[in-house]
CSV table of C-alpha atoms in Angstrom, one decimal:
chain,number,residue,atom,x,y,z
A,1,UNK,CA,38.9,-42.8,-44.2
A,2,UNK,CA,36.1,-40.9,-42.0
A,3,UNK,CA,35.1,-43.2,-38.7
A,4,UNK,CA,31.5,-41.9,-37.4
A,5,UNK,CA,32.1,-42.8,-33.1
A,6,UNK,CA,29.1,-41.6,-30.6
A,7,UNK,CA,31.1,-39.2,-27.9
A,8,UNK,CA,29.1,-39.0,-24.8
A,9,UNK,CA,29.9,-37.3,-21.8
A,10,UNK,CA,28.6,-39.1,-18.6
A,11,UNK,CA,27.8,-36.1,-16.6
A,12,UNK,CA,25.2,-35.6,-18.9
A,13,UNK,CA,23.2,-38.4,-18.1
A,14,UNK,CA,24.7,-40.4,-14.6
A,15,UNK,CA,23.5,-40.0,-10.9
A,16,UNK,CA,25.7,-38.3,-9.1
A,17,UNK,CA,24.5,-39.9,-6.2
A,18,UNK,CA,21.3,-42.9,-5.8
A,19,UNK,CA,19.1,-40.4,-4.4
A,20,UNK,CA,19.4,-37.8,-7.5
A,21,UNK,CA,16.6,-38.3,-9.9
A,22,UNK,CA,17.1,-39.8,-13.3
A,23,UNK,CA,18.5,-37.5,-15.8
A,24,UNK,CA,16.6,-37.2,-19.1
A,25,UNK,CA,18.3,-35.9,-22.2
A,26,UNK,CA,16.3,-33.6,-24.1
A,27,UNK,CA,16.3,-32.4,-27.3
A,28,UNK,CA,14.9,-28.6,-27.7
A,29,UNK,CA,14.6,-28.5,-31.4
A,30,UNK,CA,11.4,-27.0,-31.9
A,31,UNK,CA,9.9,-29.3,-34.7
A,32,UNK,CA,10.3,-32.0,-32.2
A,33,UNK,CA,8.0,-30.7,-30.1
A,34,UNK,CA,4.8,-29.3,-32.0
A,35,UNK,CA,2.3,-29.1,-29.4
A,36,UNK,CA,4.4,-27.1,-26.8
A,37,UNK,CA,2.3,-24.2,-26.8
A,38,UNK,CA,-0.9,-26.1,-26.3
A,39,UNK,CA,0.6,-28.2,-23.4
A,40,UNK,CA,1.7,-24.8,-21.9
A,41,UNK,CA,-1.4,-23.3,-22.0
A,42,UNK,CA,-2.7,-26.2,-20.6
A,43,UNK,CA,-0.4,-25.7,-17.5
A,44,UNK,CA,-1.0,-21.9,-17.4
A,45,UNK,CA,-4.9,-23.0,-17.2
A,46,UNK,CA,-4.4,-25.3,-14.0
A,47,UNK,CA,-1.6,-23.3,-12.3
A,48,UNK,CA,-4.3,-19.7,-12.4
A,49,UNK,CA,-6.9,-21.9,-11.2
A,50,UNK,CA,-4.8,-23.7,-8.6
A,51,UNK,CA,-3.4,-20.3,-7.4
A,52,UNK,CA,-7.5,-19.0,-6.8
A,53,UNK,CA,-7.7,-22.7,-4.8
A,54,UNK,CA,-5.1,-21.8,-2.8
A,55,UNK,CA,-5.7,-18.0,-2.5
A,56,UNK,CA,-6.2,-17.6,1.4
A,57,UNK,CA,-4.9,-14.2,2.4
A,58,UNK,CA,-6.3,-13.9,5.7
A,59,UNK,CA,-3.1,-15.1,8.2
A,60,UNK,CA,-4.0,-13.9,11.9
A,61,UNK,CA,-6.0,-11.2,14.2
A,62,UNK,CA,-4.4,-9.5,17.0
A,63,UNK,CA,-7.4,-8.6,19.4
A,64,UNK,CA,-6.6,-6.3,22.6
A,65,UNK,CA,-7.7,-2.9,21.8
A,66,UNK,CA,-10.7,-1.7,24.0
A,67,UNK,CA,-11.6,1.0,21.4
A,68,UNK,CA,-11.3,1.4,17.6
A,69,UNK,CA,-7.9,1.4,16.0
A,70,UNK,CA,-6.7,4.5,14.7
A,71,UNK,CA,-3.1,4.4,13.7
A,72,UNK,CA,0.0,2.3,13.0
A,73,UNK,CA,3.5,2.4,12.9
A,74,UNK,CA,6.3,0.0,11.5
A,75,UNK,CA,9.5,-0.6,14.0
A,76,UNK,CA,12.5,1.1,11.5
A,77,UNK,CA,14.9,-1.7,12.3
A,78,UNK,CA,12.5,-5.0,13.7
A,79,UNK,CA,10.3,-6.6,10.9
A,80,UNK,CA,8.1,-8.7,13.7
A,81,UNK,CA,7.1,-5.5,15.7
A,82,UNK,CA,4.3,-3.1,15.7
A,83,UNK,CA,2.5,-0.3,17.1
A,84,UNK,CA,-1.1,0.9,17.5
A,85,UNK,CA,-2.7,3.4,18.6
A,86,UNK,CA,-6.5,3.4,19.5
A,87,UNK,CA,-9.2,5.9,20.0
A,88,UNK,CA,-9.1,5.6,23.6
A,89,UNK,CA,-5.8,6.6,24.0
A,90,UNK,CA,-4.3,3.4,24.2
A,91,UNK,CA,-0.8,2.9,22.6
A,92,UNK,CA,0.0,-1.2,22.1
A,93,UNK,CA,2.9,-3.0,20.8
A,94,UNK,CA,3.0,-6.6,19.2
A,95,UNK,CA,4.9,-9.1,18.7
A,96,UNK,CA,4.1,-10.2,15.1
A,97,UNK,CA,5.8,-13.8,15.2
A,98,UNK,CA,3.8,-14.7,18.3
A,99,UNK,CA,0.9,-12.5,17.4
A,100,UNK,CA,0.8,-11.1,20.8
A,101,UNK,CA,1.0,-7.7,22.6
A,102,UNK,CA,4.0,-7.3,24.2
A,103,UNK,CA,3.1,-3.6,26.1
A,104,UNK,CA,0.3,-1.6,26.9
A,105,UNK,CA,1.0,2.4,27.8
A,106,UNK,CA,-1.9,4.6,28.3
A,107,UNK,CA,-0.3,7.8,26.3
A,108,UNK,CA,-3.3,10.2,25.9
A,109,UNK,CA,-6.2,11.6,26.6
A,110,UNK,CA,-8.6,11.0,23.5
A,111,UNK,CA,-7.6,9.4,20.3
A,112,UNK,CA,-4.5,8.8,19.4
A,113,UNK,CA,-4.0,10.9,16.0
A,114,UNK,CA,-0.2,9.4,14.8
A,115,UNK,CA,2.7,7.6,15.6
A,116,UNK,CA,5.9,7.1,14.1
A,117,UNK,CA,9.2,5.7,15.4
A,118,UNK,CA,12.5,7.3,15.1
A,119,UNK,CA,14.8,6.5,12.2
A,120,UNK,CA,17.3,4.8,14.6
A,121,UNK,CA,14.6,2.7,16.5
A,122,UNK,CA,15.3,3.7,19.8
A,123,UNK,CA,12.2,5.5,20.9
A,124,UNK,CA,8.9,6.3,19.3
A,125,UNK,CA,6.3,9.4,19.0
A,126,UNK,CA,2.9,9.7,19.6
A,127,UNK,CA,0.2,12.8,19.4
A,128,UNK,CA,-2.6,12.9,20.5
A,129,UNK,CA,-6.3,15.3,21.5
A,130,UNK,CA,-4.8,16.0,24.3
A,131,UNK,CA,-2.3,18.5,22.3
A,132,UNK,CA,0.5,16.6,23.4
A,133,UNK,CA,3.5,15.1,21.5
A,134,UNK,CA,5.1,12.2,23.6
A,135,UNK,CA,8.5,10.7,23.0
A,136,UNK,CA,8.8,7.0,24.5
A,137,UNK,CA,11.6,4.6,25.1
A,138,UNK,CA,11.4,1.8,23.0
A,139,UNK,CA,12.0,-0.7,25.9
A,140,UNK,CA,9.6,-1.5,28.4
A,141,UNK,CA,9.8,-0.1,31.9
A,142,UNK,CA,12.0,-2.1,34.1
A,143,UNK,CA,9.8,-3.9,37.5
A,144,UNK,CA,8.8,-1.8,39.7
A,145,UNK,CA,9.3,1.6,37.0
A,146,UNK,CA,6.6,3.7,35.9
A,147,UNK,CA,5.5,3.7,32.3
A,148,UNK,CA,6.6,7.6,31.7
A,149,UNK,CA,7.8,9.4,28.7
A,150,UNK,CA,11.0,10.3,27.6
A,151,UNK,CA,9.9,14.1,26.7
A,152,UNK,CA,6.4,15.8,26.5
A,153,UNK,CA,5.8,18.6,24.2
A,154,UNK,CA,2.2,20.9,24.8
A,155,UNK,CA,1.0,22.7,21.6
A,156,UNK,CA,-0.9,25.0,21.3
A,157,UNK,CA,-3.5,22.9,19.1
A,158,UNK,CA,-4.6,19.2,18.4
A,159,UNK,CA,-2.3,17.7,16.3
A,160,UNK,CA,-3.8,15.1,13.3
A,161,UNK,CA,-0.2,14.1,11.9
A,162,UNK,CA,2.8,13.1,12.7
A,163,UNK,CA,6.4,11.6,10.9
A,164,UNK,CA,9.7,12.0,11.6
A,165,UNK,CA,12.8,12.5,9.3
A,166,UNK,CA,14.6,9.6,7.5
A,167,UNK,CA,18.0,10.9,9.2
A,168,UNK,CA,18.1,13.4,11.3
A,169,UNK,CA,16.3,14.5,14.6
A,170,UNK,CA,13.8,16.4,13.3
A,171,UNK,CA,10.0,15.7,13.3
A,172,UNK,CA,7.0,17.5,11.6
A,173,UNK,CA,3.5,17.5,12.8
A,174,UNK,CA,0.5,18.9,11.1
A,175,UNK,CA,-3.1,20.5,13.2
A,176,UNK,CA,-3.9,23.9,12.3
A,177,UNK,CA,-0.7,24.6,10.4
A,178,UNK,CA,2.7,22.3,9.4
A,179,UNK,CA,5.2,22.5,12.0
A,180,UNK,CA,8.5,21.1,11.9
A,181,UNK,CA,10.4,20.3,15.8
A,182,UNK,CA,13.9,19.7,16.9
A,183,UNK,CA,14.0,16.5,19.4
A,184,UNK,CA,15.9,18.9,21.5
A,185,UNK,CA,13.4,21.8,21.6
A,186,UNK,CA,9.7,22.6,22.6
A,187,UNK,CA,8.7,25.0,19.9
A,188,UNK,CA,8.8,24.8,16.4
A,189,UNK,CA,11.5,25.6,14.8
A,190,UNK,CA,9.4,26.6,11.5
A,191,UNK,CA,5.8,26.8,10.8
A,192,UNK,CA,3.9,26.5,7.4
A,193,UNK,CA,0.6,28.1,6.7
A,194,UNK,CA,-1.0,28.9,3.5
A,195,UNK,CA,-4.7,30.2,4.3
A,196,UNK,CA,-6.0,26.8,5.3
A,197,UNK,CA,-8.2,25.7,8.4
A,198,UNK,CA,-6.1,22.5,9.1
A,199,UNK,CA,-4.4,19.5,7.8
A,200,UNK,CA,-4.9,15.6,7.9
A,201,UNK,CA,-1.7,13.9,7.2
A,202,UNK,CA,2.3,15.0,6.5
A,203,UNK,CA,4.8,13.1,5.2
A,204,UNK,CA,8.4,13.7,4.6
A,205,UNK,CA,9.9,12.1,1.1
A,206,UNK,CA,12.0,8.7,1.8
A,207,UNK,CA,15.0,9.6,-0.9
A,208,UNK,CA,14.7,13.7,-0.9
A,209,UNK,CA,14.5,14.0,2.9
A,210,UNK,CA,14.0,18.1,2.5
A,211,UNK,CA,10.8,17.4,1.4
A,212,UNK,CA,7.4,17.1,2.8
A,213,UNK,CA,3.8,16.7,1.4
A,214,UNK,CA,0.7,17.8,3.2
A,215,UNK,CA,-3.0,16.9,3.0
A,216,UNK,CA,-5.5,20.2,4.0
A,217,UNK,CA,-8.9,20.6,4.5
A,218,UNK,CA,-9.0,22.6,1.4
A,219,UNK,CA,-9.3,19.8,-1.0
A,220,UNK,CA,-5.4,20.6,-1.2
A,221,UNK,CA,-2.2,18.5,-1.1
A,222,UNK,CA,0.8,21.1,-0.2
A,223,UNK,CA,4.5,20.5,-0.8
A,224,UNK,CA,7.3,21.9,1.4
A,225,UNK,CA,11.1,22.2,1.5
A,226,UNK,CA,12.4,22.8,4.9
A,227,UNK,CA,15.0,24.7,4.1
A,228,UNK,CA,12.6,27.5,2.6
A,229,UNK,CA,10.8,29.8,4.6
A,230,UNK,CA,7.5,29.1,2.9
A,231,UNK,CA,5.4,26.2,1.1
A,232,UNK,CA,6.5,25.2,-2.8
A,233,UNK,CA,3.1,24.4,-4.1
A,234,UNK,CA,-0.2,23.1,-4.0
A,235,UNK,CA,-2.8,21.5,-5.9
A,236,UNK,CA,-6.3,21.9,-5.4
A,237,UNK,CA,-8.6,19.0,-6.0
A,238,UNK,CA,-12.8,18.5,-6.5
A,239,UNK,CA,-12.9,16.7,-3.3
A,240,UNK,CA,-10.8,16.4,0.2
A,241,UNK,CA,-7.6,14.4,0.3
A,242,UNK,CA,-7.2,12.0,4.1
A,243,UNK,CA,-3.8,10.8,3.3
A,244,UNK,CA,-0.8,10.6,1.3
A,245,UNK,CA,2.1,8.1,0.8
A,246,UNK,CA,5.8,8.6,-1.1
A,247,UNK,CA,6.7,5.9,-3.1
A,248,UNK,CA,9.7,4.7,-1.4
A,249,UNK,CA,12.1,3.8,-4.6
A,250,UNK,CA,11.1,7.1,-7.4
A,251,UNK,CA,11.2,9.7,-5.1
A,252,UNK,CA,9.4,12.3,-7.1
A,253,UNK,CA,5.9,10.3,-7.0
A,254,UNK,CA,3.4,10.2,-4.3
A,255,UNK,CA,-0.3,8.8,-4.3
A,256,UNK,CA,-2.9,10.6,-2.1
A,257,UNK,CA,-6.3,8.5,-1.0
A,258,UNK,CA,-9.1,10.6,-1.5
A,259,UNK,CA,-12.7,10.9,-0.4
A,260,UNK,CA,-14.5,10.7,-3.9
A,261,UNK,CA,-13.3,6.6,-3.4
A,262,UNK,CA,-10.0,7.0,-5.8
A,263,UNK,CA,-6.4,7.0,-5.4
A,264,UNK,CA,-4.2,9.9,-7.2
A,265,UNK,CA,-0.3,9.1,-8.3
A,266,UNK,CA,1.1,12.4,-8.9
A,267,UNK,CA,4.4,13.5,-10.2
A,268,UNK,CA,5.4,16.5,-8.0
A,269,UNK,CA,7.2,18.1,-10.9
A,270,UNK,CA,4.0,18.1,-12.9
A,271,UNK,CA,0.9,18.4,-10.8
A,272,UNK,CA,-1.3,19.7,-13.4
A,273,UNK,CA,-2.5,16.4,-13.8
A,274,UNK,CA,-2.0,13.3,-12.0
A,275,UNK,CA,0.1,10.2,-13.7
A,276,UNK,CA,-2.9,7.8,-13.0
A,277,UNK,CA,-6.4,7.2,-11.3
A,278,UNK,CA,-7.2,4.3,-9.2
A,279,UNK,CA,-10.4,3.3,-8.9
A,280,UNK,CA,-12.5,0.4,-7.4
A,281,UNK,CA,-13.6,1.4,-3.9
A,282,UNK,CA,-17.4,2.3,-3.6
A,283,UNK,CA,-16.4,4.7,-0.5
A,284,UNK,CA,-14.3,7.2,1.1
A,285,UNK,CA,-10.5,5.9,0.9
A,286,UNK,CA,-9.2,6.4,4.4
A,287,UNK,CA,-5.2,5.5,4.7
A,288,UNK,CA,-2.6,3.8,2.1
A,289,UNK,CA,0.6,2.3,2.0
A,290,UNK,CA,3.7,1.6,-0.3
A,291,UNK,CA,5.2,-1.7,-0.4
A,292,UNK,CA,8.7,-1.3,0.0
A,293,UNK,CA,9.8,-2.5,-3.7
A,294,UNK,CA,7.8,1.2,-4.7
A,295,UNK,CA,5.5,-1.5,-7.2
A,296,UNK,CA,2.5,-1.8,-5.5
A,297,UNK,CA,0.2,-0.1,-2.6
A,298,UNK,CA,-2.2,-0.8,-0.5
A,299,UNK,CA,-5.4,0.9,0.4
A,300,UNK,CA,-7.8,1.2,3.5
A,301,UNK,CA,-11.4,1.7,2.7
A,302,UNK,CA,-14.7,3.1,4.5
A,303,UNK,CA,-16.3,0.2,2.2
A,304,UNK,CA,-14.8,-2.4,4.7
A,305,UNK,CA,-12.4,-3.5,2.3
A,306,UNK,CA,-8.2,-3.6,2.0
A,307,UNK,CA,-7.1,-3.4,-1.9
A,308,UNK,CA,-3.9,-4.3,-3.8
A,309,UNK,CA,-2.9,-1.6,-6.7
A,310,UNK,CA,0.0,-1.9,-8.9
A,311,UNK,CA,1.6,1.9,-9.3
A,312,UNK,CA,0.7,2.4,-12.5
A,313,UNK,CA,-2.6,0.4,-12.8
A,314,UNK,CA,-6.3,2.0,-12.8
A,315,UNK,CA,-7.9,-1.1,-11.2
A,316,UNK,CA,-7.0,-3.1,-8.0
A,317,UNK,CA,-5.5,-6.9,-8.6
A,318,UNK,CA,-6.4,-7.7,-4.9
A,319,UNK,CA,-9.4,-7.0,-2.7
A,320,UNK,CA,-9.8,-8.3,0.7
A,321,UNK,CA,-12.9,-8.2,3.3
A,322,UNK,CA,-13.8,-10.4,6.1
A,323,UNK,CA,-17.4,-10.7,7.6
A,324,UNK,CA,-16.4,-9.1,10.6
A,325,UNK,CA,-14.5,-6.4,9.4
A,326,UNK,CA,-16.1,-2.9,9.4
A,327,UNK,CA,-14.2,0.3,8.3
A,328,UNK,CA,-10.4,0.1,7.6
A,329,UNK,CA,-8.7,3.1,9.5
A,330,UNK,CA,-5.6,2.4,8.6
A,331,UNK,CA,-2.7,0.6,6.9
A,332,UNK,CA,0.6,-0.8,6.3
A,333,UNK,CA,2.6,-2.8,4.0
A,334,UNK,CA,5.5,-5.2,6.3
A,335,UNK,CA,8.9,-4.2,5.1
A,336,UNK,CA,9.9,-7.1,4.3
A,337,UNK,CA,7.4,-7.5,1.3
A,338,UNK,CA,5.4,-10.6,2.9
A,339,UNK,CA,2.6,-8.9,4.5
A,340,UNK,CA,0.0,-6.3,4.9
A,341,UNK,CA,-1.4,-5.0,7.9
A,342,UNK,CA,-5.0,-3.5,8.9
A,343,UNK,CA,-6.2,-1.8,11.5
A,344,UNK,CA,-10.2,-1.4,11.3
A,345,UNK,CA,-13.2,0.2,13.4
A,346,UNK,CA,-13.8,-3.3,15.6
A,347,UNK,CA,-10.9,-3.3,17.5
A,348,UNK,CA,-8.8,-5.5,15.5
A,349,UNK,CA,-5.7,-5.6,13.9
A,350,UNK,CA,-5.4,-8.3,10.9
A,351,UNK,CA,-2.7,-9.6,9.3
A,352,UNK,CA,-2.7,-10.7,5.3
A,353,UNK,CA,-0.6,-12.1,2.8
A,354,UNK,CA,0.7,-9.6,0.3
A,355,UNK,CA,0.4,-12.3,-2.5
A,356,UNK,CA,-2.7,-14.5,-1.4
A,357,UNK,CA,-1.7,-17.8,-3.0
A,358,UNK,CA,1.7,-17.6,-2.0
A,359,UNK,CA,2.6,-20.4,0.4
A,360,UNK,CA,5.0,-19.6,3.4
A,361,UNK,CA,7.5,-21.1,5.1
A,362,UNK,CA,10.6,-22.8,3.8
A,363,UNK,CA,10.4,-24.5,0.2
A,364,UNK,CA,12.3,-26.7,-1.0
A,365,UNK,CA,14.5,-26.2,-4.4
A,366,UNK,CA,11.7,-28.3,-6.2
A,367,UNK,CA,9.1,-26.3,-5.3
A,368,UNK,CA,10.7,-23.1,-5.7
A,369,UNK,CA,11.2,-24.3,-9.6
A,370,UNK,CA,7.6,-25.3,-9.9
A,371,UNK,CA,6.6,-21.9,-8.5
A,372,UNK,CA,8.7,-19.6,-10.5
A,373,UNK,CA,7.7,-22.4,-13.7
A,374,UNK,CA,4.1,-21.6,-13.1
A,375,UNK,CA,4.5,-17.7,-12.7
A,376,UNK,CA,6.0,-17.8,-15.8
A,377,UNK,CA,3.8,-19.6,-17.8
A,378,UNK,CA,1.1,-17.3,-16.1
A,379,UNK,CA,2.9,-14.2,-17.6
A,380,UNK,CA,2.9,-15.8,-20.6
A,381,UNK,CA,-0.5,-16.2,-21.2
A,382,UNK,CA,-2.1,-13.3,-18.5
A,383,UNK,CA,-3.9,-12.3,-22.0
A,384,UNK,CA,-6.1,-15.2,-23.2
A,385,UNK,CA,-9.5,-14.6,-22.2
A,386,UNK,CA,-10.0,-17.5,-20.3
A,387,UNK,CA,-6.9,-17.6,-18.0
A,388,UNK,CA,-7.4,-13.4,-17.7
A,389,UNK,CA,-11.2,-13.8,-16.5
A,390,UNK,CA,-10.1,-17.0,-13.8
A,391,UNK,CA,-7.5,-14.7,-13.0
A,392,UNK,CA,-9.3,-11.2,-12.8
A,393,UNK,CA,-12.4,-12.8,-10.7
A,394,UNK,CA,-13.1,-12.2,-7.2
A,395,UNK,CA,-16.2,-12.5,-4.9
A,396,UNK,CA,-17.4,-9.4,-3.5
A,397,UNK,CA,-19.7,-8.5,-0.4
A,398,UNK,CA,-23.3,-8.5,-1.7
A,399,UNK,CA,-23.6,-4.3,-0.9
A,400,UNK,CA,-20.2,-3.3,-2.2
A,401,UNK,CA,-21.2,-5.6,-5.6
A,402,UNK,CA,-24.5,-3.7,-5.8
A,403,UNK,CA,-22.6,-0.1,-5.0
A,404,UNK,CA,-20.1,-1.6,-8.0
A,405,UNK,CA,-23.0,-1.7,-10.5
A,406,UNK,CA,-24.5,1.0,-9.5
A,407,UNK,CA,-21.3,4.0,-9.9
A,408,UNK,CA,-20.5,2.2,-13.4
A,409,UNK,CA,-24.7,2.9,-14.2
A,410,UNK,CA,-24.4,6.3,-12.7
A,411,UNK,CA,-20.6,7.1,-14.4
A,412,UNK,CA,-22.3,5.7,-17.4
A,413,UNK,CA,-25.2,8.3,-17.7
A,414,UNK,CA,-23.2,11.0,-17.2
A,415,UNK,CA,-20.9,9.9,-20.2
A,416,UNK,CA,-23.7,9.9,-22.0
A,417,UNK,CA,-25.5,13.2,-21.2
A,418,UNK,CA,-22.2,14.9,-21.9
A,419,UNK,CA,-21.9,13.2,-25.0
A,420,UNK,CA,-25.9,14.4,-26.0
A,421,UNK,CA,-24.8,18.1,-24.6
A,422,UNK,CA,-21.7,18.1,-26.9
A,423,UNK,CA,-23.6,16.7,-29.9
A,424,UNK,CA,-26.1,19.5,-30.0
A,425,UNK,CA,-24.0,22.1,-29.1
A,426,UNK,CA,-21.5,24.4,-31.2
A,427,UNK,CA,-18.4,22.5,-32.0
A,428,UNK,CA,-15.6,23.1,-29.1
A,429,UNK,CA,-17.7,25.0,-26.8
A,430,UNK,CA,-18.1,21.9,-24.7
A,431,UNK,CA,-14.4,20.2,-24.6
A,432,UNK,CA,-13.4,16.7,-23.9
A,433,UNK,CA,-11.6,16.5,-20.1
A,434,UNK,CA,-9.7,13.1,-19.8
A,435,UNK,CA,-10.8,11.5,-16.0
A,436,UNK,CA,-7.5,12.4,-15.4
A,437,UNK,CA,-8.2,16.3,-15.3
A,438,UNK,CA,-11.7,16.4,-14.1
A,439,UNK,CA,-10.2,15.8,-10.9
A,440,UNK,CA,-8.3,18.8,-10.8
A,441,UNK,CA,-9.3,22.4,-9.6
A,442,UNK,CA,-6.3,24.7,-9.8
A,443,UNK,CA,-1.9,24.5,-8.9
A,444,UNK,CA,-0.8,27.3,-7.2
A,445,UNK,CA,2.8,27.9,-7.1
């Protein structure tokens, strides 16, 4: 004889406690549910347009500066402090969770062309016009002590460039040629030239710490080893290169900022062509940063805007610009992931949300849920037209709008009269060149 008994397991369904919500039991056959894909969408819908509601990037301004800001530099080892350096000469640190500056040191003559701070966090470096390179203690003067450095170094030139190595007490610096110091010496203990005027920006690689990348006045990016006695390659682009970033996590990719408004990723063992263009900017790109999870970057425009790229995409997902806000020297992305910083012509420092909709502070496990729930469903449905255009859409600046229209009009025309050129001419003398080696002048190795 076969008895049929109901077996239920309390835990299934009973409080553990009068403040738990009730539990439901749910069946997740599909054919019980047939309009699950609808009532997602639906979600997806409200949760892109709720996260342009609540998209409000802009977080705080840190005013102080007397003159334009002209670098920055992330403490190695303190997430809520920062340095800047001005065009007066004026070197400033802040306090990020008070938004305040904390010290004010007068470290050069002229601008201030780089800073960096040492790998161990216990002093920073600045350059300046004034052909010096200053090494500072990173705590303030005592009372009644004078604000002096630690070491000063005279070159023979203006320096433009400045980092330091991930690991060991070396430094490089870039004016007239690359130069790479010993903390414990005042010459260079190897210099790099390879027939160029002078150079904008060097920076050593985060994972191959041998390595360095230069930007010259050439229209060329240069890579060095420092255990060589001379430069590994270069590649020679249309137009001049300002600055150029490693990504932090692939160590063999870097992205250099360039003054025909696009971004290059290149692979360094292939620089023939570069992996991808970004482009969006109607001006001269001026600085960029990684974020430190290597996925995205951030860029500093002369169009008075900051934008968001992911590594390998062609157009920005992020673009921010306040009324105020003139051109963006410099930038950097926190390393903690949260925040990006910019440094602009006015005399201000701002600091934004790396994700603008994303709301700070503590949440609670609920909220986390309905967070991660919504990102989700976003994911799923990135691709239908309507959640994509909701999602895609941001207001511009009347000018940079117009400037917008007018490249696509003007990119447009050209397509065009190469395509007319090509038509009536004999087949293969005029050749197809991807956007991706138009760019490109010559490697030389």
């Amino acid at each position: 004889m076969k008895v049929k008994l109901l077996s239920r397991n309390p835990d299934d369904y009973v409080r553990e406690t009068k403040l738990d919500i009730q539990r439901v039991p749910r069946n997740y056959d599909p054919t019980l549910h047939p309009f699950e894909v609808s009532r997602e969408y639906t979600r997806a819908l409200n949760a892109t347009k709720l996260e342009r509601v609540f998209a409000k990037p802009f977080l705080a301004s840190l005013d102080g500066h007397r003159d334009g800001v002209n670098c920055m530099a992330k403490h190695t080892k303190s997430l809520s402090t920062l340095f800047s350096g001005s065009c007066d000469g004026e070197v400033k640190v802040w306090d990020l969770t008070k938004h305040e500056c904390v010290r004010t040191l007068q470290a050069h003559e002229g601008f201030v062309r780089g800073m960096v701070v040492r790998y161990c966090g216990t002093s920073f470096f600045t350059v300046g016009d004034d052909k010096t390179i200053k090494q500072w203690k990173m705590e303030a003067p005592g009372y009644g002590e004078e604000e002096e450095p630690l070491n000063t170094i005279l070159g023979k030139t203006v320096f433009t460039g400045l980092d330091h190595h991930q690991k060991e007490g070396v430094f490089a610096t870039c004016g007239q040629q690359v130069d790479i110091w010993d903390e414990q010496r005042s010459s260079p203990v190897r210099s790099f030239t390879w027939g160029v005027d002078s150079f904008s920006s060097v920076r050593f690689n985060p994972v191959e710490t041998e390595l360095l990348a230069s930007c010259a006045s050439d229209r060329s990016i240069v890579l060095y080893d420092m255990r060589e006695s001379a430069p590994l390659k270069k590649v020679i682009m249309t137009m001049r290169s300002n600055t150029l970033c490693w990504n932090p996590m692939e160590a063999y990719y870097f992205t250099c900022s360039n003054e025909d408004y696009n971004l290059y990723t290149y692979d360094m063992r292939h620089l023939d062509r570069p992996i991808t263009v970004h482009m969006d900017h109607v001006s001269a790109v001026l600085d960029l940063d990684y974020s430190p999870t290597g996925k995205e970057f951030v860029s500093a425009s002369f169009d008075k805007t900051i934008r968001i790229f992911p590594k390998d995409g062609g157009h920005s997902r992020e673009v921010y610009h306040t009324k105020r806000m003139q051109h963006v020297i410099c930038i950097k992305w926190s390393a903690d992931n949260k925040y990006i910083l910019s440094g602009s012509d006015e005399m201000n420092i701002r600091l934004w949300k790396a994700n603008a909709a994303e709301k700070l502070g503590v949440l609670s496990p609920r909220e986390r849920e309905a967070t991660n729930y919504s990102q989700k469903l976003k994911e799923k449905f990135q691709h239908h037209p309507q959640i994509r255009r909701i999602a895609h859409h941001r207001h511009l600046p009347k000018n940079i709008y117009h400037q917008t229209k007018e490249l696509r009009i003007m990119k447009e025309a050209r397509r065009r009269k190469e395509r007319n050129v090509r038509k009536h001419s004999r087949p293969g003398a005029v050749p197809v060149v991807s956007e991706k080696e138009k760019h490109i002048v010559t490697v030389l190795k």
